[in-house]
PDB file of C-alpha atoms in Angstrom:
ATOM      1  CA  UNK U   1     -17.645  88.632 -28.548  1.00  0.00           C
ATOM      2  CA  UNK U   2     -15.138  85.790 -28.587  1.00  0.00           C
ATOM      3  CA  UNK U   3     -13.871  84.015 -31.659  1.00  0.00           C
ATOM      4  CA  UNK U   4     -15.842  80.852 -30.949  1.00  0.00           C
ATOM      5  CA  UNK U   5     -19.143  82.743 -30.823  1.00  0.00           C
ATOM      6  CA  UNK U   6     -18.343  84.552 -34.065  1.00  0.00           C
ATOM      7  CA  UNK U   7     -17.600  81.228 -35.740  1.00  0.00           C
ATOM      8  CA  UNK U   8     -20.807  79.650 -34.437  1.00  0.00           C
ATOM      9  CA  UNK U   9     -22.929  82.496 -35.755  1.00  0.00           C
ATOM     10  CA  UNK U  10     -21.063  82.554 -39.054  1.00  0.00           C
ATOM     11  CA  UNK U  11     -21.704  78.840 -39.624  1.00  0.00           C
ATOM     12  CA  UNK U  12     -25.382  78.892 -38.672  1.00  0.00           C
ATOM     13  CA  UNK U  13     -26.455  78.595 -42.329  1.00  0.00           C
ATOM     14  CA  UNK U  14     -23.528  76.393 -43.392  1.00  0.00           C
ATOM     15  CA  UNK U  15     -22.997  73.811 -40.627  1.00  0.00           C
ATOM     16  CA  UNK U  16     -20.259  72.004 -42.547  1.00  0.00           C
ATOM     17  CA  UNK U  17     -17.332  74.266 -41.656  1.00  0.00           C
ATOM     18  CA  UNK U  18     -15.674  73.849 -45.038  1.00  0.00           C
ATOM     19  CA  UNK U  19     -16.461  74.855 -48.649  1.00  0.00           C
ATOM     20  CA  UNK U  20     -18.469  71.736 -49.515  1.00  0.00           C
ATOM     21  CA  UNK U  21     -22.104  71.359 -50.493  1.00  0.00           C
ATOM     22  CA  UNK U  22     -24.359  68.598 -49.189  1.00  0.00           C
ATOM     23  CA  UNK U  23     -23.884  66.407 -52.257  1.00  0.00           C
ATOM     24  CA  UNK U  24     -20.097  66.529 -51.919  1.00  0.00           C
ATOM     25  CA  UNK U  25     -20.270  65.741 -48.202  1.00  0.00           C
ATOM     26  CA  UNK U  26     -22.507  62.754 -48.878  1.00  0.00           C
ATOM     27  CA  UNK U  27     -20.236  61.384 -51.593  1.00  0.00           C
ATOM     28  CA  UNK U  28     -17.124  61.769 -49.446  1.00  0.00           C
ATOM     29  CA  UNK U  29     -18.806  59.908 -46.602  1.00  0.00           C
ATOM     30  CA  UNK U  30     -19.906  57.155 -48.983  1.00  0.00           C
ATOM     31  CA  UNK U  31     -16.322  56.763 -50.174  1.00  0.00           C
ATOM     32  CA  UNK U  32     -14.915  56.837 -46.648  1.00  0.00           C
ATOM     33  CA  UNK U  33     -17.359  54.398 -45.025  1.00  0.00           C
ATOM     34  CA  UNK U  34     -18.529  52.060 -47.800  1.00  0.00           C
ATOM     35  CA  UNK U  35     -19.840  49.218 -45.576  1.00  0.00           C
ATOM     36  CA  UNK U  36     -21.922  51.267 -43.151  1.00  0.00           C
ATOM     37  CA  UNK U  37     -20.901  49.462 -39.967  1.00  0.00           C
ATOM     38  CA  UNK U  38     -17.533  51.151 -39.456  1.00  0.00           C
ATOM     39  CA  UNK U  39     -16.107  52.905 -36.432  1.00  0.00           C
ATOM     40  CA  UNK U  40     -15.431  56.568 -37.281  1.00  0.00           C
ATOM     41  CA  UNK U  41     -13.325  59.228 -35.566  1.00  0.00           C
ATOM     42  CA  UNK U  42     -13.506  62.962 -36.295  1.00  0.00           C
ATOM     43  CA  UNK U  43     -10.542  64.984 -35.029  1.00  0.00           C
ATOM     44  CA  UNK U  44     -11.724  68.574 -34.582  1.00  0.00           C
ATOM     45  CA  UNK U  45     -15.383  67.680 -35.004  1.00  0.00           C
ATOM     46  CA  UNK U  46     -16.877  71.030 -33.976  1.00  0.00           C
ATOM     47  CA  UNK U  47     -20.651  70.598 -33.816  1.00  0.00           C
ATOM     48  CA  UNK U  48     -20.319  67.055 -35.134  1.00  0.00           C
ATOM     49  CA  UNK U  49     -22.031  67.636 -38.466  1.00  0.00           C
ATOM     50  CA  UNK U  50     -20.007  65.040 -40.390  1.00  0.00           C
ATOM     51  CA  UNK U  51     -20.608  62.404 -37.724  1.00  0.00           C
ATOM     52  CA  UNK U  52     -24.294  63.213 -37.354  1.00  0.00           C
ATOM     53  CA  UNK U  53     -24.885  62.808 -41.075  1.00  0.00           C
ATOM     54  CA  UNK U  54     -22.946  59.560 -41.146  1.00  0.00           C
ATOM     55  CA  UNK U  55     -24.790  58.139 -38.140  1.00  0.00           C
ATOM     56  CA  UNK U  56     -28.247  59.175 -39.330  1.00  0.00           C
ATOM     57  CA  UNK U  57     -27.803  57.341 -42.628  1.00  0.00           C
ATOM     58  CA  UNK U  58     -26.078  54.228 -41.242  1.00  0.00           C
ATOM     59  CA  UNK U  59     -27.770  52.574 -38.257  1.00  0.00           C
ATOM     60  CA  UNK U  60     -24.827  50.226 -37.578  1.00  0.00           C
ATOM     61  CA  UNK U  61     -22.168  52.950 -37.545  1.00  0.00           C
ATOM     62  CA  UNK U  62     -20.358  53.990 -34.373  1.00  0.00           C
ATOM     63  CA  UNK U  63     -18.588  57.307 -34.068  1.00  0.00           C
ATOM     64  CA  UNK U  64     -16.409  59.423 -31.800  1.00  0.00           C
ATOM     65  CA  UNK U  65     -15.674  63.125 -32.038  1.00  0.00           C
ATOM     66  CA  UNK U  66     -12.939  65.206 -30.461  1.00  0.00           C
ATOM     67  CA  UNK U  67     -13.021  68.969 -30.052  1.00  0.00           C
ATOM     68  CA  UNK U  68     -11.755  71.520 -27.589  1.00  0.00           C
ATOM     69  CA  UNK U  69     -15.010  73.521 -27.569  1.00  0.00           C
ATOM     70  CA  UNK U  70     -17.509  72.611 -24.861  1.00  0.00           C
ATOM     71  CA  UNK U  71     -20.241  74.630 -26.572  1.00  0.00           C
ATOM     72  CA  UNK U  72     -19.720  72.847 -29.897  1.00  0.00           C
ATOM     73  CA  UNK U  73     -19.830  69.429 -28.267  1.00  0.00           C
ATOM     74  CA  UNK U  74     -22.995  70.374 -26.387  1.00  0.00           C
ATOM     75  CA  UNK U  75     -24.644  71.268 -29.696  1.00  0.00           C
ATOM     76  CA  UNK U  76     -23.428  67.985 -31.171  1.00  0.00           C
ATOM     77  CA  UNK U  77     -24.904  66.001 -28.296  1.00  0.00           C
ATOM     78  CA  UNK U  78     -28.228  67.844 -28.477  1.00  0.00           C
ATOM     79  CA  UNK U  79     -28.441  67.243 -32.221  1.00  0.00           C
ATOM     80  CA  UNK U  80     -27.593  63.573 -31.722  1.00  0.00           C
ATOM     81  CA  UNK U  81     -30.439  63.240 -29.221  1.00  0.00           C
ATOM     82  CA  UNK U  82     -32.840  64.837 -31.691  1.00  0.00           C
ATOM     83  CA  UNK U  83     -31.731  62.370 -34.364  1.00  0.00           C
ATOM     84  CA  UNK U  84     -31.846  59.427 -31.977  1.00  0.00           C
ATOM     85  CA  UNK U  85     -28.198  58.488 -32.551  1.00  0.00           C
ATOM     86  CA  UNK U  86     -26.727  59.546 -29.207  1.00  0.00           C
ATOM     87  CA  UNK U  87     -26.139  55.938 -28.114  1.00  0.00           C
ATOM     88  CA  UNK U  88     -23.692  55.471 -31.007  1.00  0.00           C
ATOM     89  CA  UNK U  89     -21.795  58.738 -30.553  1.00  0.00           C
ATOM     90  CA  UNK U  90     -19.045  59.411 -28.009  1.00  0.00           C
ATOM     91  CA  UNK U  91     -17.732  62.965 -27.656  1.00  0.00           C
ATOM     92  CA  UNK U  92     -14.418  63.980 -26.101  1.00  0.00           C
ATOM     93  CA  UNK U  93     -13.648  67.526 -25.006  1.00  0.00           C
ATOM     94  CA  UNK U  94      -9.900  67.951 -25.434  1.00  0.00           C
ATOM     95  CA  UNK U  95      -7.259  69.110 -27.841  1.00  0.00           C
ATOM     96  CA  UNK U  96      -7.394  66.776 -30.833  1.00  0.00           C
ATOM     97  CA  UNK U  97      -3.596  66.568 -30.897  1.00  0.00           C
ATOM     98  CA  UNK U  98      -3.637  65.067 -27.386  1.00  0.00           C
ATOM     99  CA  UNK U  99      -6.420  62.543 -27.916  1.00  0.00           C
ATOM    100  CA  UNK U 100      -5.736  58.856 -27.252  1.00  0.00           C
ATOM    101  CA  UNK U 101      -8.005  55.857 -27.738  1.00  0.00           C
ATOM    102  CA  UNK U 102      -7.900  52.121 -27.010  1.00  0.00           C
ATOM    103  CA  UNK U 103      -9.799  51.582 -30.259  1.00  0.00           C
ATOM    104  CA  UNK U 104      -8.750  51.724 -33.880  1.00  0.00           C
ATOM    105  CA  UNK U 105     -11.018  53.341 -36.429  1.00  0.00           C
ATOM    106  CA  UNK U 106     -12.080  52.428 -39.953  1.00  0.00           C
ATOM    107  CA  UNK U 107     -12.306  56.096 -40.938  1.00  0.00           C
ATOM    108  CA  UNK U 108     -10.440  59.017 -39.411  1.00  0.00           C
ATOM    109  CA  UNK U 109     -11.783  62.431 -40.396  1.00  0.00           C
ATOM    110  CA  UNK U 110     -10.059  65.790 -40.219  1.00  0.00           C
ATOM    111  CA  UNK U 111     -11.583  68.342 -42.583  1.00  0.00           C
ATOM    112  CA  UNK U 112     -10.546  71.958 -42.136  1.00  0.00           C
ATOM    113  CA  UNK U 113      -8.843  71.285 -38.803  1.00  0.00           C
ATOM    114  CA  UNK U 114      -5.312  70.352 -39.825  1.00  0.00           C
ATOM    115  CA  UNK U 115      -4.043  73.469 -38.022  1.00  0.00           C
ATOM    116  CA  UNK U 116      -4.659  71.578 -34.769  1.00  0.00           C
ATOM    117  CA  UNK U 117      -1.762  69.295 -35.675  1.00  0.00           C
ATOM    118  CA  UNK U 118       0.480  71.837 -37.379  1.00  0.00           C
ATOM    119  CA  UNK U 119      -0.400  71.097 -40.989  1.00  0.00           C
ATOM    120  CA  UNK U 120      -1.414  68.392 -43.436  1.00  0.00           C
ATOM    121  CA  UNK U 121       1.378  65.855 -43.005  1.00  0.00           C
ATOM    122  CA  UNK U 122       1.417  66.029 -39.187  1.00  0.00           C
ATOM    123  CA  UNK U 123      -2.357  65.494 -39.319  1.00  0.00           C
ATOM    124  CA  UNK U 124      -1.881  62.373 -41.423  1.00  0.00           C
ATOM    125  CA  UNK U 125       0.808  61.137 -39.042  1.00  0.00           C
ATOM    126  CA  UNK U 126      -1.651  61.512 -36.165  1.00  0.00           C
ATOM    127  CA  UNK U 127      -4.453  59.847 -38.113  1.00  0.00           C
ATOM    128  CA  UNK U 128      -2.262  56.862 -38.876  1.00  0.00           C
ATOM    129  CA  UNK U 129      -1.974  56.133 -35.154  1.00  0.00           C
ATOM    130  CA  UNK U 130      -5.742  55.648 -34.891  1.00  0.00           C
ATOM    131  CA  UNK U 131      -6.299  53.763 -38.133  1.00  0.00           C
ATOM    132  CA  UNK U 132      -7.445  50.152 -38.229  1.00  0.00           C
ATOM    133  CA  UNK U 133      -5.901  47.832 -40.838  1.00  0.00           C
ATOM    134  CA  UNK U 134      -7.418  48.641 -44.219  1.00  0.00           C
ATOM    135  CA  UNK U 135      -8.930  51.853 -42.855  1.00  0.00           C
ATOM    136  CA  UNK U 136      -9.260  55.197 -44.572  1.00  0.00           C
ATOM    137  CA  UNK U 137      -8.535  58.810 -43.789  1.00  0.00           C
ATOM    138  CA  UNK U 138     -10.693  61.678 -45.000  1.00  0.00           C
ATOM    139  CA  UNK U 139      -8.705  64.896 -44.812  1.00  0.00           C
ATOM    140  CA  UNK U 140      -9.572  68.360 -46.105  1.00  0.00           C
ATOM    141  CA  UNK U 141      -7.090  71.190 -46.471  1.00  0.00           C
ATOM    142  CA  UNK U 142      -6.305  74.280 -48.507  1.00  0.00           C
ATOM    143  CA  UNK U 143      -4.040  74.687 -51.510  1.00  0.00           C
ATOM    144  CA  UNK U 144      -3.064  77.548 -53.802  1.00  0.00           C
ATOM    145  CA  UNK U 145      -4.789  77.509 -57.171  1.00  0.00           C
ATOM    146  CA  UNK U 146      -2.279  80.089 -58.401  1.00  0.00           C
ATOM    147  CA  UNK U 147       0.599  82.082 -56.960  1.00  0.00           C
ATOM    148  CA  UNK U 148      -0.695  83.850 -53.838  1.00  0.00           C
ATOM    149  CA  UNK U 149       0.183  87.327 -52.686  1.00  0.00           C
ATOM    150  CA  UNK U 150       2.342  87.680 -49.568  1.00  0.00           C
ATOM    151  CA  UNK U 151      -0.752  89.072 -47.844  1.00  0.00           C
ATOM    152  CA  UNK U 152      -2.732  85.924 -48.671  1.00  0.00           C
ATOM    153  CA  UNK U 153       0.035  83.692 -47.335  1.00  0.00           C
ATOM    154  CA  UNK U 154       0.245  85.718 -44.149  1.00  0.00           C
ATOM    155  CA  UNK U 155      -3.529  85.525 -43.752  1.00  0.00           C
ATOM    156  CA  UNK U 156      -4.170  81.842 -44.518  1.00  0.00           C
ATOM    157  CA  UNK U 157      -0.817  80.152 -44.101  1.00  0.00           C
ATOM    158  CA  UNK U 158       1.658  78.141 -46.136  1.00  0.00           C
ATOM    159  CA  UNK U 159       0.106  75.871 -48.769  1.00  0.00           C
ATOM    160  CA  UNK U 160       1.352  74.178 -51.931  1.00  0.00           C
ATOM    161  CA  UNK U 161      -0.384  73.925 -55.280  1.00  0.00           C
ATOM    162  CA  UNK U 162      -2.736  70.962 -55.762  1.00  0.00           C
ATOM    163  CA  UNK U 163      -0.290  68.695 -57.599  1.00  0.00           C
ATOM    164  CA  UNK U 164       2.449  69.280 -55.037  1.00  0.00           C
ATOM    165  CA  UNK U 165       0.000  68.738 -52.186  1.00  0.00           C
ATOM    166  CA  UNK U 166      -0.981  65.338 -53.566  1.00  0.00           C
ATOM    167  CA  UNK U 167       2.661  64.463 -54.310  1.00  0.00           C
ATOM    168  CA  UNK U 168       3.602  65.165 -50.697  1.00  0.00           C
ATOM    169  CA  UNK U 169       0.760  62.995 -49.422  1.00  0.00           C
ATOM    170  CA  UNK U 170       1.776  60.113 -51.697  1.00  0.00           C
ATOM    171  CA  UNK U 171       5.436  60.460 -50.716  1.00  0.00           C
ATOM    172  CA  UNK U 172       4.316  60.210 -47.096  1.00  0.00           C
ATOM    173  CA  UNK U 173       2.984  56.707 -47.708  1.00  0.00           C
ATOM    174  CA  UNK U 174      -0.638  57.295 -48.667  1.00  0.00           C
ATOM    175  CA  UNK U 175      -2.653  56.374 -51.743  1.00  0.00           C
ATOM    176  CA  UNK U 176      -5.613  58.569 -52.725  1.00  0.00           C
ATOM    177  CA  UNK U 177      -8.679  56.451 -53.497  1.00  0.00           C
ATOM    178  CA  UNK U 178     -10.998  59.435 -53.972  1.00  0.00           C
ATOM    179  CA  UNK U 179     -10.760  63.193 -54.001  1.00  0.00           C
ATOM    180  CA  UNK U 180     -12.895  66.285 -54.327  1.00  0.00           C
ATOM    181  CA  UNK U 181     -11.718  69.772 -55.246  1.00  0.00           C
ATOM    182  CA  UNK U 182     -14.225  72.371 -54.093  1.00  0.00           C
ATOM    183  CA  UNK U 183     -15.836  74.179 -56.995  1.00  0.00           C
ATOM    184  CA  UNK U 184     -15.967  77.931 -57.332  1.00  0.00           C
ATOM    185  CA  UNK U 185     -19.647  77.715 -56.428  1.00  0.00           C
ATOM    186  CA  UNK U 186     -18.861  75.798 -53.224  1.00  0.00           C
ATOM    187  CA  UNK U 187     -16.070  78.188 -52.265  1.00  0.00           C
ATOM    188  CA  UNK U 188     -18.191  81.275 -52.883  1.00  0.00           C
ATOM    189  CA  UNK U 189     -21.280  79.802 -51.222  1.00  0.00           C
ATOM    190  CA  UNK U 190     -19.270  79.092 -48.103  1.00  0.00           C
ATOM    191  CA  UNK U 191     -17.881  82.631 -47.878  1.00  0.00           C
ATOM    192  CA  UNK U 192     -21.231  84.271 -48.602  1.00  0.00           C
ATOM    193  CA  UNK U 193     -22.848  82.098 -45.927  1.00  0.00           C
ATOM    194  CA  UNK U 194     -20.091  82.914 -43.418  1.00  0.00           C
ATOM    195  CA  UNK U 195     -20.233  86.659 -43.891  1.00  0.00           C
ATOM    196  CA  UNK U 196     -23.962  86.803 -44.544  1.00  0.00           C
ATOM    197  CA  UNK U 197     -25.043  84.826 -41.480  1.00  0.00           C
ATOM    198  CA  UNK U 198     -22.862  86.896 -39.204  1.00  0.00           C
ATOM    199  CA  UNK U 199     -24.020  90.171 -40.762  1.00  0.00           C
ATOM    200  CA  UNK U 200     -27.674  89.169 -40.561  1.00  0.00           C
ATOM    201  CA  UNK U 201     -27.345  88.291 -36.883  1.00  0.00           C
ATOM    202  CA  UNK U 202     -25.721  91.655 -36.153  1.00  0.00           C
ATOM    203  CA  UNK U 203     -28.463  93.553 -37.981  1.00  0.00           C
ATOM    204  CA  UNK U 204     -31.177  91.514 -36.254  1.00  0.00           C
ATOM    205  CA  UNK U 205     -29.686  92.170 -32.794  1.00  0.00           C
ATOM    206  CA  UNK U 206     -28.696  95.859 -32.828  1.00  0.00           C
ATOM    207  CA  UNK U 207     -28.945  96.151 -29.052  1.00  0.00           C
ATOM    208  CA  UNK U 208     -26.680  93.195 -28.335  1.00  0.00           C
ATOM    209  CA  UNK U 209     -23.264  94.259 -26.969  1.00  0.00           C
ATOM    210  CA  UNK U 210     -21.573  92.105 -29.601  1.00  0.00           C
ATOM    211  CA  UNK U 211     -23.542  93.386 -32.580  1.00  0.00           C
ATOM    212  CA  UNK U 212     -21.063  96.000 -33.776  1.00  0.00           C
ATOM    213  CA  UNK U 213     -18.134  93.622 -33.355  1.00  0.00           C
ATOM    214  CA  UNK U 214     -19.914  90.868 -35.288  1.00  0.00           C
ATOM    215  CA  UNK U 215     -20.756  93.215 -38.146  1.00  0.00           C
ATOM    216  CA  UNK U 216     -17.182  94.485 -38.252  1.00  0.00           C
ATOM    217  CA  UNK U 217     -15.847  90.910 -38.313  1.00  0.00           C
ATOM    218  CA  UNK U 218     -18.156  90.035 -41.208  1.00  0.00           C
ATOM    219  CA  UNK U 219     -17.137  93.137 -43.133  1.00  0.00           C
ATOM    220  CA  UNK U 220     -13.420  92.497 -42.609  1.00  0.00           C
ATOM    221  CA  UNK U 221     -13.747  88.849 -43.610  1.00  0.00           C
ATOM    222  CA  UNK U 222     -15.705  89.696 -46.756  1.00  0.00           C
ATOM    223  CA  UNK U 223     -13.140  92.292 -47.805  1.00  0.00           C
ATOM    224  CA  UNK U 224     -10.234  89.908 -47.208  1.00  0.00           C
ATOM    225  CA  UNK U 225     -11.946  87.152 -49.164  1.00  0.00           C
ATOM    226  CA  UNK U 226     -12.840  89.317 -52.162  1.00  0.00           C
ATOM    227  CA  UNK U 227      -9.645  91.356 -52.323  1.00  0.00           C
ATOM    228  CA  UNK U 228      -6.934  89.037 -50.994  1.00  0.00           C
ATOM    229  CA  UNK U 229      -7.546  85.318 -51.529  1.00  0.00           C
ATOM    230  CA  UNK U 230     -10.702  84.601 -53.548  1.00  0.00           C
ATOM    231  CA  UNK U 231      -8.798  84.112 -56.803  1.00  0.00           C
ATOM    232  CA  UNK U 232      -5.963  82.050 -55.327  1.00  0.00           C
ATOM    233  CA  UNK U 233      -7.263  79.791 -52.536  1.00  0.00           C
ATOM    234  CA  UNK U 234      -8.597  76.300 -53.204  1.00  0.00           C
ATOM    235  CA  UNK U 235      -9.758  73.445 -50.994  1.00  0.00           C
ATOM    236  CA  UNK U 236      -9.306  69.715 -51.522  1.00  0.00           C
ATOM    237  CA  UNK U 237     -10.632  66.683 -49.681  1.00  0.00           C
ATOM    238  CA  UNK U 238      -8.810  63.383 -50.085  1.00  0.00           C
ATOM    239  CA  UNK U 239      -9.877  59.885 -49.116  1.00  0.00           C
ATOM    240  CA  UNK U 240      -6.638  58.030 -48.419  1.00  0.00           C
ATOM    241  CA  UNK U 241      -5.465  54.540 -47.657  1.00  0.00           C
ATOM    242  CA  UNK U 242      -2.066  53.688 -46.266  1.00  0.00           C
ATOM    243  CA  UNK U 243       0.291  52.491 -48.984  1.00  0.00           C
TER     244      UNK U 243
END
């Protein structure tokens, strides 16, 4: 079973691939697209959940999503058809870091996909190239709530604490106009959904060739979360305007 399939199964009960509940997602979208007639770009859109929610609630919105996964974009298109918003959604299958567009966008999204650009600041540098005058960026990334163990750093990567993260963003020429730090409930709910959905699928499909691998992946992930990074990892979303 490949990594993409494991991720798809793991997110089946939590389609927003980040530790955010529905209320937080809705508020972030409201802050990022206040008029409702904006043009929105999601870099690393996956199944397009952010864009689908934005489009469904705003009949004048136009959106584009970029992702390398054909299967994810197919799901996004099918969901858009079901919602009746497919005429206002354009999907691009390619590496987000290589995407180009003749348009500028009022909101550029990249939540949980900054690795595609090599980190937070390179992501913001890329987003700036697509941003219309007066536009906003909605970015979501990790931070350390307290000093991590070397094992946690090796597992999740190099992050700063929250204050330093925001300081770096400001020093890079951005002004936060809204922010959301994921609560413990959101962080835990995301991990329980990830491991639980994958485990449930494995138990429900014992004869599938990938069942044992899926169950092992869920078990490993749960152990790493509980024993390595649960008490140190945080997640922040920032709505930014160029200073």
